[in-house]
Amino acid sequence: MMIQSVVVFSFLFVAAYASVQDFCVADLSLPDTPSGFPCKDAKKLSVADFVYSGLGAAGNTTNLIKAAVTPAFTAQFPGVNGLGISIARLDLAVGGVIPFHTHPGGSELLVVIQGTICAGFISSANTVYFKTLNKGDIMLFPQGLLHFQINSGKGPALAFVSFSSPSPGLQITDFALFANNLPTELVVATTFLDAATVKKLKGVLGGSG
Amino acid sequence: MMIQSVVVFSFLFVAAYASVQDFCVADLSLPDTPSGFPCKDAKKLSVADFVYSGLGAAGNTTNLIKAAVTPAFTAQFPGVNGLGISIARLDLAVGGVIPFHTHPGGSELLVVIQGTICAGFISSANTVYFKTLNKGDIMLFPQGLLHFQINSGKGPALAFVSFSSPSPGLQITDFALFANNLPTELVVATTFLDAATVKKLKGVLGGSG
Amino acid sequence: MMIQSVVVFSFLFVAAYASVQDFCVADLSLPDTPSGFPCKDAKKLSVADFVYSGLGAAGNTTNLIKAAVTPAFTAQFPGVNGLGISIARLDLAVGGVIPFHTHPGGSELLVVIQGTICAGFISSANTVYFKTLNKGDIMLFPQGLLHFQINSGKGPALAFVSFSSPSPGLQITDFALFANNLPTELVVATTFLDAATVKKLKGVLGGSG
Amino acid sequence: MMIQSVVVFSFLFVAAYASVQDFCVADLSLPDTPSGFPCKDAKKLSVADFVYSGLGAAGNTTNLIKAAVTPAFTAQFPGVNGLGISIARLDLAVGGVIPFHTHPGGSELLVVIQGTICAGFISSANTVYFKTLNKGDIMLFPQGLLHFQINSGKGPALAFVSFSSPSPGLQITDFALFANNLPTELVVATTFLDAATVKKLKGVLGGSG
Amino acid sequence: MMIQSVVVFSFLFVAAYASVQDFCVADLSLPDTPSGFPCKDAKKLSVADFVYSGLGAAGNTTNLIKAAVTPAFTAQFPGVNGLGISIARLDLAVGGVIPFHTHPGGSELLVVIQGTICAGFISSANTVYFKTLNKGDIMLFPQGLLHFQINSGKGPALAFVSFSSPSPGLQITDFALFANNLPTELVVATTFLDAATVKKLKGVLGGSG
Amino acid sequence: MMIQSVVVFSFLFVAAYASVQDFCVADLSLPDTPSGFPCKDAKKLSVADFVYSGLGAAGNTTNLIKAAVTPAFTAQFPGVNGLGISIARLDLAVGGVIPFHTHPGGSELLVVIQGTICAGFISSANTVYFKTLNKGDIMLFPQGLLHFQINSGKGPALAFVSFSSPSPGLQITDFALFANNLPTELVVATTFLDAATVKKLKGVLGGSG
């Protein structure tokens, strides 16, 4: 009787199995869809598909902004595909800054692990919300709004930032405006900057035109 | 140092790129999914994928209803795929009518560009909402509800109708009932029309059975 | 003029057709996505894709739990793909029990067709909600919460259970804990059971380790 | 030590409790929102909020269509609020018909409990899908599409219909067109019916104008 | 018998009515929710709740940017609440510019009604997409991405812009950065601008600090 | 001219303001809705509504499980309301265990800050996925699936766990089964445990019946 019951249960599980979408680990070799990438075959998955060690080491902060963002989005960690969540590691050397940027596709929740970070965002109503955060503090940056993070302490700072999307996107305003070939005259016309400032920033950030 | 920073930023952008789903221009050669079509390779897109000129000319209104609907849904304008929006152009000659119809998959927002349009919809509670609209007026037609538009002026009318879905669908009631091979006896049984009326309308609208 | 109008209408329908996603019958031969399986070509569908007869016969209840669940989820009935709904048949012989389980992906609505069923669920607040249901009664089991059904009558019981997802999933707690190779020491550590009980249940339910 | 642990756990549950939205039984005395009604206080709920007996008895089919729909939507069964599912009972006397109608807000899944039902729907592409269903058969009617059900057997028929929304809505085409005060001239203009037919149907179905 | 049927149908409609959420016209006097404002009582609505004439007249373009945006979002047109769509009118005098901005909550679809508009957006991958649009052309601006519109013709330009949200939000980058009290040192630190430029722009745009 | 432009812009911002839903900080004094709590008046918010310091200190792990979960869900941190994200702090003393549990309303993403954690989950297909995680490792626990965390190191462990919902819920299986008044006979019937074991666990965990 026990064997029988196991057989019946097994049938039940087999029947239900193919229709279950507990998770959908991205097959990055296939084209994306509006809801995310197609799923890898569940039978070929192991725990390695759900664990990622790429955030364990500090990012390289030897750069202009003295900061590094190390993402675990779908492209780096295919397990988050379809689950509505992702995470990134934020390293800020002394004086490090993440310049004003937005995430078009998700809200952000930052937790300070080490150091002191001055962070802020600006609402559609043009109101500024900013504060100095210490170890253990968390702060929200609602979807699509301009925000920044600055290491305001005397040592390096470390934070983890979670997102309400597996692919929140990242648009750094200065790079969007100055690090491509958008013609200077269009940048001038659509900001309140003069041509000299635009050309200088294009030079600094690698843009042309 | 500047070169270094550009390199680090480039790395950041490259790393983030594959996981960003800013948009998902439909690859109509692949099968659709419940969330829309798979995306074209973002690296192969140009501004032409986000611009459409097919609504620039009036539709042909030399027909029974003296009206034309020119859609820019996913099938015509693959850029809207996954973005939750689409649009169509509505041309109504003098006396033109868009007969009662529904959009199963989205709400509609009409703006009158030229002429005078009498438009209305009927709620689930069987209440009628209709009004004569002039140039610049906008009107809502909530998802799935029966509605109509009539040119109630003395010259041609033009409107643009936006939808809350890239593929809102379109079901014109008369065509659904009379322009196919649904047996007359079933139409009679499921409407309050008599067989003669049903057969006549099938004749007018191209149905059989 | 009639012919002309039919032509114009046909054009309209053809133009709109490819972009319409009235439904998306699953093509189970392609990889799943977070929103469900890719769609079969709509032109190749017939009414058979929207009708399923697999719930017409009672499931085999000659097993340990004297019960059977016969699902019509996406895997069995591809028509539900993308439509946010599915159904299953529940047969409970005298003394039959569906042990504590959850559906990770959807809420459940049960309707009793025959017999008497004692059913209940437990909320996140640890509150128990249970009741004896008779023919025609309906009961809700909100998404993800532990629940059970017991035949509390003197004859066989039959119910249909609908779900708010085409693939709600099914996790029977005892099978999740005891019917696989999760090491006994981990089961002991993460429940309040002793090793002897765990090993005994692993034996009953087909687990190892 | 055991007491201590219970205290700590209780704290955990209390802390988590207020933020948990396992369910949201509608408080129909408050205004609705786009996501459904505000929730009753979870502490005041009992199992009675999750069970409904209103579908246990047959609806009255002594009427023009020899049919009755008995819904368990949010208005009748507030427990479904926010859960993405609802159900209704369908009674069809001999010769009974549910005329062409749509549910603007959800897909429908029908299961035949007794008798024989001929049911069908029409897609946006104007294609007809219909079939005769027997006991135990299930059939889908995708969101927003015109559909009907006819008792095609020699005895009464009973079905339960589940919906992918707690408030799917119901728009019976004939009642939308003829059972209100929409002026006859507008109905004539927006259907292909003549005024005499429209006035006759307004008479039958209780409309005016 | 006819009277009887009307009574039965009326009962059906009454029963279904309260649970139907065909639409949810915002009651702006009540607090907003994540899904939008609570609904006005459906019984008190008229067609006026679904029609808006506020976009019929040109906005005042006698200002620094020689442009005006006239929105019909939930705040101006409560009918769009919960329907996933809204619209605005865009007037651009000769030389008029809508500076770089984002809509955090929705994608935008622009249709040119009059004149010539150069419009563009920048992706998360830092790629520029821009084009000169003529009458009848439509262009997409995906959710949350920086974009601009410039009157590039010799006469005034008019466009309507639809959104995939009833409240898409609007964040003009220059105003977010310079038209409030965000301290100059923080603006300097989080952009690549120098303090003199920041202070000058704060002066132009009304900011302080 | 500058003053004029500021005035016009101010009008634009004022007009747009009320309809913008950048965020929706919960007003916990009002009833919840299916989409979350009604919003506090945006004009009365400050940065304090978006920052929370309650996760800065270790939870008290002097209890039976030698572990503590400190949540920042909507109830503790109203700023997350409507944003699709939340977070909690996980403290595990030496030998600490978070017993098998589920989150009915969201997926979880864990990042190890200190120590060594053995964590695992079980799929609907009854497959076990578990691994020992070190500092900096992240692991996913998909929505609604049973999972656990054990301190498998020699010192205390600390992790932060993010969720794809502002109110993911928490159902600890042992407490759901044994820490309430669900009658022993029902627990016996719906698990494979004997009455003695059930009664013993009820005693340990504070249940009755």
Short mmCIF file of N, CA, C and O in Angstrom, two decimals, chain C residues 109-179:
data_model
loop_
_atom_site.label_atom_id
_atom_site.label_comp_id
_atom_site.label_asym_id
_atom_site.label_seq_id
_atom_site.Cartn_x
_atom_site.Cartn_y
_atom_site.Cartn_z
N LEU C 109 -10.19 28.83 -4.84
CA LEU C 109 -11.61 28.96 -4.52
C LEU C 109 -12.25 27.60 -4.76
O LEU C 109 -12.27 27.11 -5.89
N LEU C 110 -12.73 26.97 -3.68
CA LEU C 110 -13.28 25.61 -3.75
C LEU C 110 -14.79 25.63 -3.76
O LEU C 110 -15.41 26.40 -2.99
N VAL C 111 -15.40 24.80 -4.59
CA VAL C 111 -16.85 24.63 -4.55
C VAL C 111 -17.14 23.13 -4.38
O VAL C 111 -16.62 22.29 -5.12
N VAL C 112 -17.97 22.83 -3.38
CA VAL C 112 -18.32 21.43 -3.09
C VAL C 112 -19.43 20.98 -4.02
O VAL C 112 -20.49 21.61 -4.07
N ILE C 113 -19.18 19.91 -4.76
CA ILE C 113 -20.19 19.37 -5.68
C ILE C 113 -20.94 18.20 -5.04
O ILE C 113 -22.12 18.02 -5.26
N GLN C 114 -20.22 17.45 -4.23
CA GLN C 114 -20.83 16.26 -3.61
C GLN C 114 -20.16 16.01 -2.27
O GLN C 114 -18.93 16.18 -2.13
N GLY C 115 -20.96 15.59 -1.28
CA GLY C 115 -20.39 15.19 -0.01
C GLY C 115 -20.14 16.33 0.94
O GLY C 115 -20.66 17.45 0.78
N THR C 116 -19.34 16.05 1.98
CA THR C 116 -19.07 16.98 3.07
C THR C 116 -17.57 17.07 3.27
O THR C 116 -16.90 16.04 3.40
N ILE C 117 -17.06 18.29 3.29
CA ILE C 117 -15.62 18.48 3.37
C ILE C 117 -15.30 19.43 4.52
O ILE C 117 -15.89 20.51 4.61
N CYS C 118 -14.39 19.02 5.39
CA CYS C 118 -13.87 19.93 6.41
C CYS C 118 -12.59 20.53 5.84
O CYS C 118 -11.65 19.80 5.52
N ALA C 119 -12.58 21.85 5.71
CA ALA C 119 -11.42 22.51 5.09
C ALA C 119 -10.98 23.67 5.95
O ALA C 119 -11.78 24.26 6.69
N GLY C 120 -9.70 24.00 5.86
CA GLY C 120 -9.21 25.10 6.67
C GLY C 120 -7.90 25.64 6.15
O GLY C 120 -7.21 25.01 5.34
N PHE C 121 -7.56 26.85 6.60
CA PHE C 121 -6.25 27.43 6.29
C PHE C 121 -5.74 28.18 7.51
O PHE C 121 -6.50 28.45 8.45
N ILE C 122 -4.45 28.50 7.48
CA ILE C 122 -3.81 29.19 8.60
C ILE C 122 -3.14 30.45 8.06
O ILE C 122 -2.43 30.39 7.05
N SER C 123 -3.39 31.57 8.71
CA SER C 123 -2.87 32.84 8.22
C SER C 123 -1.43 33.06 8.69
O SER C 123 -0.91 32.33 9.54
N SER C 124 -0.78 34.06 8.14
CA SER C 124 0.55 34.45 8.58
C SER C 124 0.54 34.84 10.07
O SER C 124 1.55 34.72 10.75
N ALA C 125 -0.60 35.31 10.52
CA ALA C 125 -0.71 35.67 11.93
C ALA C 125 -0.94 34.44 12.79
O ALA C 125 -1.22 34.56 13.98
N ASN C 126 -0.88 33.25 12.16
CA ASN C 126 -0.97 32.00 12.91
C ASN C 126 -2.38 31.68 13.38
O ASN C 126 -2.59 30.85 14.26
N THR C 127 -3.36 32.33 12.78
CA THR C 127 -4.75 32.09 13.13
C THR C 127 -5.33 31.00 12.25
O THR C 127 -5.05 30.95 11.05
N VAL C 128 -6.14 30.13 12.85
CA VAL C 128 -6.74 29.01 12.13
C VAL C 128 -8.16 29.38 11.70
O VAL C 128 -8.94 29.90 12.49
N TYR C 129 -8.49 29.12 10.43
CA TYR C 129 -9.84 29.31 9.91
C TYR C 129 -10.27 27.97 9.30
O TYR C 129 -9.71 27.55 8.29
N PHE C 130 -11.23 27.28 9.92
CA PHE C 130 -11.68 26.03 9.31
C PHE C 130 -13.17 25.82 9.51
O PHE C 130 -13.77 26.36 10.44
N LYS C 131 -13.78 25.05 8.61
CA LYS C 131 -15.22 24.87 8.64
C LYS C 131 -15.61 23.61 7.87
O LYS C 131 -14.90 23.19 6.96
N THR C 132 -16.75 23.05 8.23
CA THR C 132 -17.31 21.93 7.48
C THR C 132 -18.21 22.48 6.38
O THR C 132 -19.11 23.27 6.64
N LEU C 133 -17.92 22.07 5.17
CA LEU C 133 -18.61 22.60 3.99
C LEU C 133 -19.53 21.53 3.41
O LEU C 133 -19.16 20.36 3.32
N ASN C 134 -20.71 21.98 2.97
CA ASN C 134 -21.66 21.08 2.33
C ASN C 134 -21.80 21.40 0.85
O ASN C 134 -21.24 22.40 0.37
N LYS C 135 -22.57 20.60 0.17
CA LYS C 135 -22.79 20.76 -1.28
C LYS C 135 -23.19 22.20 -1.60
O LYS C 135 -24.11 22.75 -0.99
N GLY C 136 -22.49 22.80 -2.55
CA GLY C 136 -22.80 24.16 -2.99
C GLY C 136 -22.04 25.24 -2.23
O GLY C 136 -22.00 26.38 -2.67
N ASP C 137 -21.45 24.90 -1.10
CA ASP C 137 -20.64 25.88 -0.36
C ASP C 137 -19.35 26.16 -1.12
O ASP C 137 -18.79 25.29 -1.78
N ILE C 138 -18.88 27.40 -1.00
CA ILE C 138 -17.58 27.76 -1.56
C ILE C 138 -16.69 28.27 -0.45
O ILE C 138 -17.16 28.81 0.55
N MET C 139 -15.38 28.07 -0.60
CA MET C 139 -14.43 28.55 0.42
C MET C 139 -13.15 29.02 -0.26
O MET C 139 -12.68 28.42 -1.23
N LEU C 140 -12.58 30.08 0.30
CA LEU C 140 -11.35 30.68 -0.20
C LEU C 140 -10.13 30.19 0.58
O LEU C 140 -10.18 30.06 1.80
N PHE C 141 -9.00 30.01 -0.13
CA PHE C 141 -7.71 29.73 0.48
C PHE C 141 -6.71 30.72 -0.11
O PHE C 141 -6.20 30.51 -1.22
N PRO C 142 -6.44 31.83 0.60
CA PRO C 142 -5.60 32.89 0.02
C PRO C 142 -4.19 32.41 -0.34
O PRO C 142 -3.64 31.49 0.29
N GLN C 143 -3.62 33.07 -1.33
CA GLN C 143 -2.33 32.68 -1.91
C GLN C 143 -1.23 32.39 -0.89
O GLN C 143 -0.94 33.19 -0.01
N GLY C 144 -0.63 31.22 -1.06
CA GLY C 144 0.58 30.89 -0.32
C GLY C 144 0.37 30.39 1.09
O GLY C 144 1.33 29.99 1.75
N LEU C 145 -0.88 30.37 1.59
CA LEU C 145 -1.12 29.96 2.98
C LEU C 145 -1.36 28.45 3.08
O LEU C 145 -1.98 27.84 2.20
N LEU C 146 -0.90 27.87 4.18
CA LEU C 146 -1.11 26.45 4.44
C LEU C 146 -2.60 26.15 4.57
O LEU C 146 -3.32 26.85 5.28
N HIS C 147 -3.06 25.07 3.89
CA HIS C 147 -4.46 24.69 4.00
C HIS C 147 -4.61 23.19 3.77
O HIS C 147 -3.69 22.52 3.32
N PHE C 148 -5.80 22.68 4.12
CA PHE C 148 -6.07 21.24 4.01
C PHE C 148 -7.54 21.03 3.66
O PHE C 148 -8.36 21.94 3.83
N GLN C 149 -7.85 19.84 3.17
CA GLN C 149 -9.24 19.42 2.95
C GLN C 149 -9.38 17.97 3.41
O GLN C 149 -8.53 17.14 3.08
N ILE C 150 -10.45 17.70 4.15
CA ILE C 150 -10.72 16.35 4.67
C ILE C 150 -12.16 15.96 4.32
O ILE C 150 -13.06 16.77 4.48
N ASN C 151 -12.34 14.77 3.84
CA ASN C 151 -13.69 14.26 3.67
C ASN C 151 -14.24 13.93 5.05
O ASN C 151 -13.81 12.97 5.69
N SER C 152 -15.17 14.74 5.52
CA SER C 152 -15.70 14.53 6.87
C SER C 152 -17.08 13.91 6.83
O SER C 152 -17.78 13.87 7.85
N GLY C 153 -17.46 13.41 5.66
CA GLY C 153 -18.78 12.78 5.54
C GLY C 153 -18.68 11.27 5.47
O GLY C 153 -17.61 10.68 5.65
N LYS C 154 -19.81 10.65 5.16
CA LYS C 154 -19.88 9.18 5.16
C LYS C 154 -19.79 8.60 3.76
O LYS C 154 -19.78 7.38 3.58
N GLY C 155 -19.81 9.46 2.75
CA GLY C 155 -19.67 8.99 1.37
C GLY C 155 -18.55 9.74 0.69
O GLY C 155 -17.89 10.58 1.30
N PRO C 156 -18.30 9.43 -0.57
CA PRO C 156 -17.25 10.15 -1.29
C PRO C 156 -17.60 11.62 -1.45
O PRO C 156 -18.77 12.00 -1.44
N ALA C 157 -16.55 12.44 -1.60
CA ALA C 157 -16.76 13.87 -1.79
C ALA C 157 -16.07 14.30 -3.07
O ALA C 157 -15.05 13.74 -3.48
N LEU C 158 -16.69 15.32 -3.70
CA LEU C 158 -16.14 15.87 -4.95
C LEU C 158 -16.17 17.39 -4.87
O LEU C 158 -17.17 17.98 -4.42
N ALA C 159 -15.09 18.01 -5.28
CA ALA C 159 -15.05 19.47 -5.32
C ALA C 159 -14.27 19.90 -6.55
O ALA C 159 -13.42 19.15 -7.06
N PHE C 160 -14.56 21.11 -7.04
CA PHE C 160 -13.70 21.74 -8.04
C PHE C 160 -13.02 22.93 -7.36
O PHE C 160 -13.64 23.66 -6.59
N VAL C 161 -11.74 23.09 -7.63
CA VAL C 161 -10.99 24.19 -7.04
C VAL C 161 -10.41 25.03 -8.18
O VAL C 161 -9.69 24.53 -9.04
N SER C 162 -10.76 26.32 -8.18
CA SER C 162 -10.24 27.25 -9.17
C SER C 162 -9.09 28.02 -8.57
O SER C 162 -9.02 28.22 -7.35
N PHE C 163 -8.18 28.49 -9.43
CA PHE C 163 -7.00 29.22 -8.98
C PHE C 163 -6.86 30.53 -9.76
O PHE C 163 -7.26 30.59 -10.93
N SER C 164 -6.25 31.51 -9.13
CA SER C 164 -6.05 32.81 -9.76
C SER C 164 -4.79 32.84 -10.61
O SER C 164 -4.26 33.91 -10.90
N SER C 165 -4.30 31.69 -11.00
CA SER C 165 -3.10 31.59 -11.82
C SER C 165 -3.22 30.37 -12.71
O SER C 165 -3.80 29.36 -12.30
N PRO C 166 -2.69 30.43 -13.92
CA PRO C 166 -2.71 29.23 -14.77
C PRO C 166 -1.73 28.15 -14.30
O PRO C 166 -1.81 27.03 -14.74
N SER C 167 -0.84 28.50 -13.41
CA SER C 167 0.14 27.55 -12.87
C SER C 167 0.39 27.87 -11.40
O SER C 167 1.43 28.40 -11.05
N PRO C 168 -0.58 27.56 -10.55
CA PRO C 168 -0.47 28.00 -9.15
C PRO C 168 0.61 27.28 -8.36
O PRO C 168 1.03 27.76 -7.31
N GLY C 169 1.07 26.13 -8.84
CA GLY C 169 2.02 25.36 -8.06
C GLY C 169 1.34 24.62 -6.93
O GLY C 169 0.18 24.87 -6.60
N LEU C 170 2.05 23.66 -6.36
CA LEU C 170 1.50 22.84 -5.28
C LEU C 170 2.67 22.33 -4.47
O LEU C 170 3.57 21.66 -5.00
N GLN C 171 2.70 22.69 -3.20
CA GLN C 171 3.76 22.21 -2.31
C GLN C 171 3.11 21.55 -1.09
O GLN C 171 2.59 22.24 -0.21
N ILE C 172 3.13 20.22 -1.07
CA ILE C 172 2.59 19.47 0.07
C ILE C 172 3.69 19.41 1.13
O ILE C 172 4.79 18.89 0.87
N THR C 173 3.40 19.98 2.29
CA THR C 173 4.43 20.18 3.30
C THR C 173 5.17 18.89 3.66
O THR C 173 6.41 18.86 3.69
N ASP C 174 4.44 17.85 3.91
CA ASP C 174 5.09 16.59 4.31
C ASP C 174 6.01 16.05 3.22
O ASP C 174 7.08 15.50 3.51
N PHE C 175 5.59 16.19 1.99
CA PHE C 175 6.44 15.71 0.90
C PHE C 175 7.65 16.61 0.74
O PHE C 175 8.75 16.14 0.46
N ALA C 176 7.44 17.91 0.90
CA ALA C 176 8.58 18.84 0.79
C ALA C 176 9.62 18.52 1.86
O ALA C 176 10.83 18.58 1.62
N LEU C 177 9.14 18.12 3.04
CA LEU C 177 10.07 17.90 4.16
C LEU C 177 10.65 16.49 4.19
O LEU C 177 11.80 16.30 4.60
N PHE C 178 9.85 15.49 3.76
CA PHE C 178 10.25 14.11 4.03
C PHE C 178 10.40 13.23 2.79
O PHE C 178 10.84 12.08 2.91
N ALA C 179 10.00 13.70 1.63
CA ALA C 179 9.98 12.81 0.46
C ALA C 179 11.14 13.08 -0.50
O ALA C 179 11.04 12.78 -1.69
#
